[in-house]
Short mmCIF file of C-alpha atoms in Angstrom, two decimals:
data_model
loop_
_atom_site.label_atom_id
_atom_site.label_comp_id
_atom_site.label_asym_id
_atom_site.label_seq_id
_atom_site.Cartn_x
_atom_site.Cartn_y
_atom_site.Cartn_z
CA MET F 1 319.99 159.29 67.77
CA THR F 2 321.58 157.34 70.65
CA ALA F 3 321.16 153.59 70.93
CA SER F 4 317.92 152.12 72.18
CA TRP F 5 317.43 151.31 75.85
CA ASN F 6 315.52 148.57 77.62
CA ILE F 7 313.00 149.41 80.31
CA GLY F 8 310.19 147.36 81.73
CA GLY F 9 310.83 144.63 79.18
CA ARG F 10 310.60 146.95 76.19
CA SER F 11 313.27 148.32 73.86
CA LEU F 12 312.75 152.01 73.12
CA ARG F 13 314.60 154.77 71.29
CA SER F 14 313.44 157.90 73.11
CA ARG F 15 314.39 158.52 76.73
CA LEU F 16 311.72 161.18 77.16
CA LEU F 17 308.50 160.29 78.97
CA LEU F 18 305.62 162.71 78.53
CA GLY F 19 302.61 163.40 80.72
CA THR F 20 299.19 163.95 79.16
CA ALA F 21 297.52 166.36 81.59
CA ARG F 22 296.68 170.07 81.21
CA TYR F 23 297.06 170.40 77.44
CA PRO F 24 294.77 172.94 75.74
CA SER F 25 293.27 170.25 73.49
CA LEU F 26 293.62 166.64 72.43
CA ALA F 27 294.93 167.78 69.05
CA VAL F 28 297.74 169.77 70.68
CA LEU F 29 298.54 166.84 72.98
CA GLN F 30 298.83 164.51 70.02
CA GLN F 31 301.04 166.93 68.08
CA ALA F 32 303.28 167.56 71.10
CA ILE F 33 303.83 163.84 71.67
CA ARG F 34 304.74 163.33 68.04
CA ALA F 35 307.07 166.33 68.00
CA SER F 36 308.84 165.17 71.16
CA GLY F 37 309.46 161.66 69.91
CA ALA F 38 308.33 160.29 73.29
CA GLU F 39 307.37 156.63 73.27
CA ILE F 40 305.98 156.46 76.82
CA VAL F 41 303.11 158.64 78.05
CA THR F 42 301.63 158.76 81.52
CA VAL F 43 297.87 158.72 82.04
CA SER F 44 295.93 159.34 85.24
CA LEU F 45 293.01 156.94 85.56
CA ARG F 46 291.32 159.23 88.11
CA ARG F 47 291.55 162.30 85.92
CA GLU F 48 290.30 160.64 82.77
CA SER F 49 287.44 158.99 84.61
CA ALA F 50 286.46 162.27 86.26
CA GLU F 51 286.41 164.04 82.92
CA GLY F 52 284.39 161.29 81.27
CA ARG F 53 287.03 160.51 78.67
CA ALA F 54 288.28 157.09 79.79
CA GLY F 55 287.99 154.62 76.92
CA SER F 56 286.55 157.27 74.61
CA GLN F 57 288.13 160.07 72.59
CA PHE F 58 291.15 160.51 74.84
CA TRP F 59 291.96 156.81 74.85
CA THR F 60 291.43 156.64 71.09
CA THR F 61 293.90 159.51 70.63
CA ILE F 62 296.55 157.75 72.70
CA LYS F 63 296.06 154.46 70.88
CA GLU F 64 296.49 156.17 67.51
CA LEU F 65 299.96 157.31 68.55
CA GLY F 66 301.15 153.75 69.18
CA VAL F 67 302.96 154.72 72.39
CA GLN F 68 303.44 152.74 75.59
CA VAL F 69 300.96 153.87 78.24
CA LEU F 70 302.19 154.29 81.81
CA PRO F 71 299.09 154.67 84.03
CA ASN F 72 299.64 156.46 87.31
CA THR F 73 297.96 156.58 90.69
CA ALA F 74 297.97 160.38 90.89
CA GLY F 75 296.00 161.73 93.83
CA CYS F 76 296.21 158.57 95.94
CA LYS F 77 297.08 159.03 99.60
CA THR F 78 296.64 155.54 100.99
CA VAL F 79 297.86 152.08 100.08
CA LYS F 80 294.31 150.87 99.51
CA GLU F 81 293.59 153.74 97.10
CA ALA F 82 296.78 153.12 95.18
CA VAL F 83 296.26 149.36 94.86
CA THR F 84 292.61 149.72 93.82
CA THR F 85 293.47 152.38 91.23
CA ALA F 86 296.32 150.25 89.91
CA GLU F 87 294.09 147.20 89.41
CA MET F 88 291.53 149.30 87.54
CA ALA F 89 294.25 150.86 85.39
CA ARG F 90 295.68 147.47 84.45
CA GLU F 91 292.27 146.34 83.25
CA ILE F 92 291.42 149.53 81.33
CA PHE F 93 294.82 150.25 79.76
CA GLU F 94 295.83 146.60 79.34
CA THR F 95 299.33 146.96 80.77
CA PRO F 96 301.08 145.88 83.99
CA TRP F 97 303.16 149.07 83.90
CA LEU F 98 302.33 151.50 86.69
CA LYS F 99 303.69 154.81 87.88
CA LEU F 100 303.07 154.56 91.61
CA GLU F 101 302.25 157.78 93.45
CA VAL F 102 301.29 157.87 97.12
CA ILE F 103 301.26 161.50 98.20
CA GLY F 104 302.18 162.38 101.77
CA ASP F 105 302.06 166.18 101.74
CA ASP F 106 299.40 168.32 100.06
CA TYR F 107 301.64 171.38 99.79
CA THR F 108 304.75 169.89 98.19
CA LEU F 109 303.10 166.72 96.81
CA GLN F 110 306.05 164.85 98.27
CA PRO F 111 305.70 161.06 98.23
CA HIS F 112 304.84 159.37 101.54
CA PRO F 113 307.93 157.18 102.09
CA PHE F 114 306.38 154.52 104.33
CA LEU F 115 303.13 154.08 102.44
CA LEU F 116 304.98 154.17 99.11
CA VAL F 117 307.09 151.16 100.12
CA GLU F 118 304.04 149.31 101.43
CA ALA F 119 302.09 149.93 98.22
CA ALA F 120 305.10 148.96 96.08
CA GLU F 121 305.42 145.64 97.91
CA ALA F 122 301.73 144.87 97.39
CA LEU F 123 301.76 145.78 93.69
CA CYS F 124 305.00 143.94 92.88
CA ARG F 125 303.46 140.82 94.43
CA ARG F 126 300.49 141.31 92.09
CA GLY F 127 302.72 141.30 89.03
CA PHE F 128 302.93 145.02 88.28
CA GLU F 129 306.00 146.66 86.77
CA VAL F 130 306.16 149.47 89.32
CA PHE F 131 307.70 152.85 88.47
CA PRO F 132 307.69 154.50 91.92
CA TYR F 133 307.60 158.30 92.16
CA THR F 134 310.01 158.86 95.03
CA THR F 135 312.45 161.34 96.52
CA GLU F 136 316.23 161.18 96.07
CA ASP F 137 316.65 159.55 99.50
CA LEU F 138 319.08 156.59 99.41
CA VAL F 139 317.42 154.63 102.22
CA LEU F 140 314.01 154.91 100.57
CA ALA F 141 315.53 153.86 97.25
CA GLU F 142 316.96 150.73 98.83
CA ARG F 143 313.64 149.83 100.44
CA LEU F 144 311.83 150.22 97.12
CA ILE F 145 314.33 147.97 95.38
CA GLN F 146 313.92 145.39 98.15
CA ALA F 147 310.15 145.63 97.63
CA GLY F 148 310.63 144.48 94.04
CA CYS F 149 310.92 147.74 92.06
CA LYS F 150 313.32 147.48 89.12
CA ILE F 151 313.02 151.18 88.22
CA LEU F 152 313.11 154.34 90.35
CA MET F 153 311.71 157.78 89.54
CA PRO F 154 313.20 160.36 91.94
CA TRP F 155 311.87 163.89 91.81
CA GLY F 156 313.94 166.83 90.69
CA ALA F 157 311.70 169.29 92.55
CA PRO F 158 308.03 169.44 93.61
CA ILE F 159 305.51 168.51 90.91
CA GLY F 160 304.71 171.37 88.56
CA SER F 161 307.17 173.78 90.22
CA GLY F 162 309.58 174.08 87.29
CA GLN F 163 312.50 174.51 89.70
CA GLY F 164 314.71 171.95 88.01
CA LEU F 165 317.13 169.80 90.02
CA ASN F 166 316.97 171.10 93.58
CA ASN F 167 319.46 168.62 95.02
CA PRO F 168 321.99 167.68 92.33
CA TYR F 169 324.40 166.25 94.90
CA ALA F 170 321.83 163.72 96.13
CA LEU F 171 320.79 162.87 92.57
CA ARG F 172 324.40 162.23 91.57
CA THR F 173 324.89 160.10 94.68
CA LEU F 174 321.79 158.06 93.88
CA ARG F 175 323.02 157.51 90.33
CA ALA F 176 326.43 156.38 91.57
CA ARG F 177 324.94 154.05 94.19
CA TYR F 178 322.68 152.22 91.74
CA PRO F 179 324.47 152.12 88.38
CA GLU F 180 322.43 149.16 87.10
CA ILE F 181 318.95 150.42 88.09
CA PRO F 182 317.10 152.53 85.49
CA LEU F 183 316.62 155.99 87.03
CA ILE F 184 314.20 158.55 85.59
CA VAL F 185 313.96 162.09 86.94
CA ASP F 186 310.29 162.82 87.49
CA ALA F 187 308.71 166.13 88.53
CA GLY F 188 309.97 169.68 88.79
CA ILE F 189 311.74 170.00 85.44
CA GLY F 190 310.74 173.29 83.83
CA LYS F 191 313.22 173.90 81.02
CA PRO F 192 315.10 171.82 78.45
CA SER F 193 318.33 172.80 80.20
CA HIS F 194 317.09 171.02 83.35
CA ALA F 195 316.55 167.86 81.32
CA ILE F 196 320.03 168.13 79.84
CA ALA F 197 321.53 168.44 83.34
CA ALA F 198 319.75 165.28 84.49
CA MET F 199 320.84 163.32 81.44
CA GLU F 200 324.44 164.54 81.75
CA MET F 201 324.48 163.02 85.25
CA GLY F 202 323.81 159.64 83.67
CA TYR F 203 320.09 159.39 84.35
CA ASP F 204 318.29 157.08 81.97
CA GLY F 205 315.40 159.40 81.18
CA VAL F 206 313.19 162.27 82.29
CA LEU F 207 309.44 162.62 82.63
CA ILE F 208 307.92 165.98 81.67
CA ASN F 209 304.34 167.22 81.82
CA THR F 210 303.61 170.78 82.91
CA ALA F 211 306.64 172.33 81.21
CA VAL F 212 305.34 171.14 77.85
CA ALA F 213 301.58 171.31 78.41
CA ARG F 214 301.64 174.87 79.77
CA ALA F 215 304.17 176.29 77.31
CA THR F 216 303.01 179.01 74.92
CA ASP F 217 303.69 176.54 72.13
CA PRO F 218 303.48 172.98 73.54
CA VAL F 219 304.37 171.37 70.21
CA SER F 220 307.65 173.28 69.86
CA MET F 221 308.42 172.76 73.53
CA GLY F 222 307.86 169.04 73.13
CA ARG F 223 310.41 168.98 70.34
CA ALA F 224 312.82 171.07 72.42
CA PHE F 225 312.66 168.57 75.28
CA GLY F 226 313.12 165.67 72.89
CA LEU F 227 316.30 167.25 71.55
CA ALA F 228 317.48 168.18 75.05
CA VAL F 229 317.21 164.61 76.32
CA GLU F 230 319.08 163.38 73.26
CA ALA F 231 321.82 166.01 73.70
CA GLY F 232 322.22 165.27 77.40
CA ARG F 233 322.54 161.55 76.78
CA LEU F 234 325.12 162.08 74.03
CA ALA F 235 327.12 164.38 76.30
CA TYR F 236 327.09 161.78 79.07
CA LEU F 237 328.28 159.05 76.74
CA ALA F 238 330.95 161.33 75.24
CA GLY F 239 332.39 162.13 78.66
CA ALA F 240 332.27 165.74 79.78
CA MET F 241 335.52 167.49 80.70
CA PRO F 242 336.17 167.78 84.44
CA THR F 243 335.82 171.16 86.12
CA GLN F 244 338.90 172.88 87.60
CA GLU F 245 339.70 176.01 89.56
CA MET F 246 342.24 177.63 87.23
CA ALA F 247 342.17 178.59 83.57
CA GLU F 248 343.89 176.40 81.03
CA PRO F 249 344.71 177.82 77.57
CA SER F 250 342.93 176.12 74.71
CA THR F 251 345.71 177.22 72.30
CA PRO F 252 349.17 175.67 72.93
CA VAL F 253 351.87 178.23 73.79
CA THR F 254 354.80 176.07 72.68
CA GLY F 255 356.58 177.68 69.74
CA THR F 256 354.82 181.06 70.05
CA PRO F 257 356.82 184.26 70.57
CA PHE F 258 356.91 185.89 74.00
CA TRP F 259 359.00 188.44 75.82
CA HIS F 260 360.40 188.23 79.32
CA SER F 261 360.28 191.99 79.84
CA SER F 262 359.32 194.55 77.20
CA PRO F 263 358.80 193.99 73.44
CA PRO F 264 361.47 195.08 70.90
CA GLU F 265 361.74 198.80 70.13
CA ASN F 266 360.33 198.42 66.64
CA LEU F 267 357.09 196.92 68.07
CA LYS F 268 356.50 199.68 70.60
#
């Protein structure tokens, strides 16, 4: 396993973050988290409250795993909604960590850039460790950092779409622009190979939910993503070979026989 990393004031081994929604049962959720090795799980305060599980069996299940909870403001569309939800989450889950979502488009679930920055400023002033769900836009990234965010979570593709990394150029550019800021690809990853691609770019982690929860076998898929994140990180640290236009022989030709024209008569 690769070396531990520090995020939000904690030292962790796994670079996989796992969502907790849409699993067929609490037992499967628990098994999938364990199989993946994830040490951070996201929890929607609105969803758990709506389903009557906040502080009860669901919360007990999460506590038994000993993982770091990252509450999120899923479903919020205004700054007031996001701030109110965040304050409730901090009290219930006993953590200042917060995945900030302020949705601006119902079809793509794309973050609202202006309201996201406004909410981030308000929550950072209130002492939250804000993990903003954002796009790969450089200007928006800079505004979020100026607002006080020490971590960014750009999307790979729309939430739950499974499309992977729709704009690898922009993601690579974002990584290069902010080498010291922890960057976690959030949303749109559908396969372990997508996670590997993100980690090979130098991203610090990936957050997965639907791809694991809706798999035929969520437990095995959780393990697959855990291994993929590990493999991608190792590949990044090892230094991948550069791409090139022409072929290059992997076997040296020096000292091997060759003929300028035709082979000798006895070999015809």
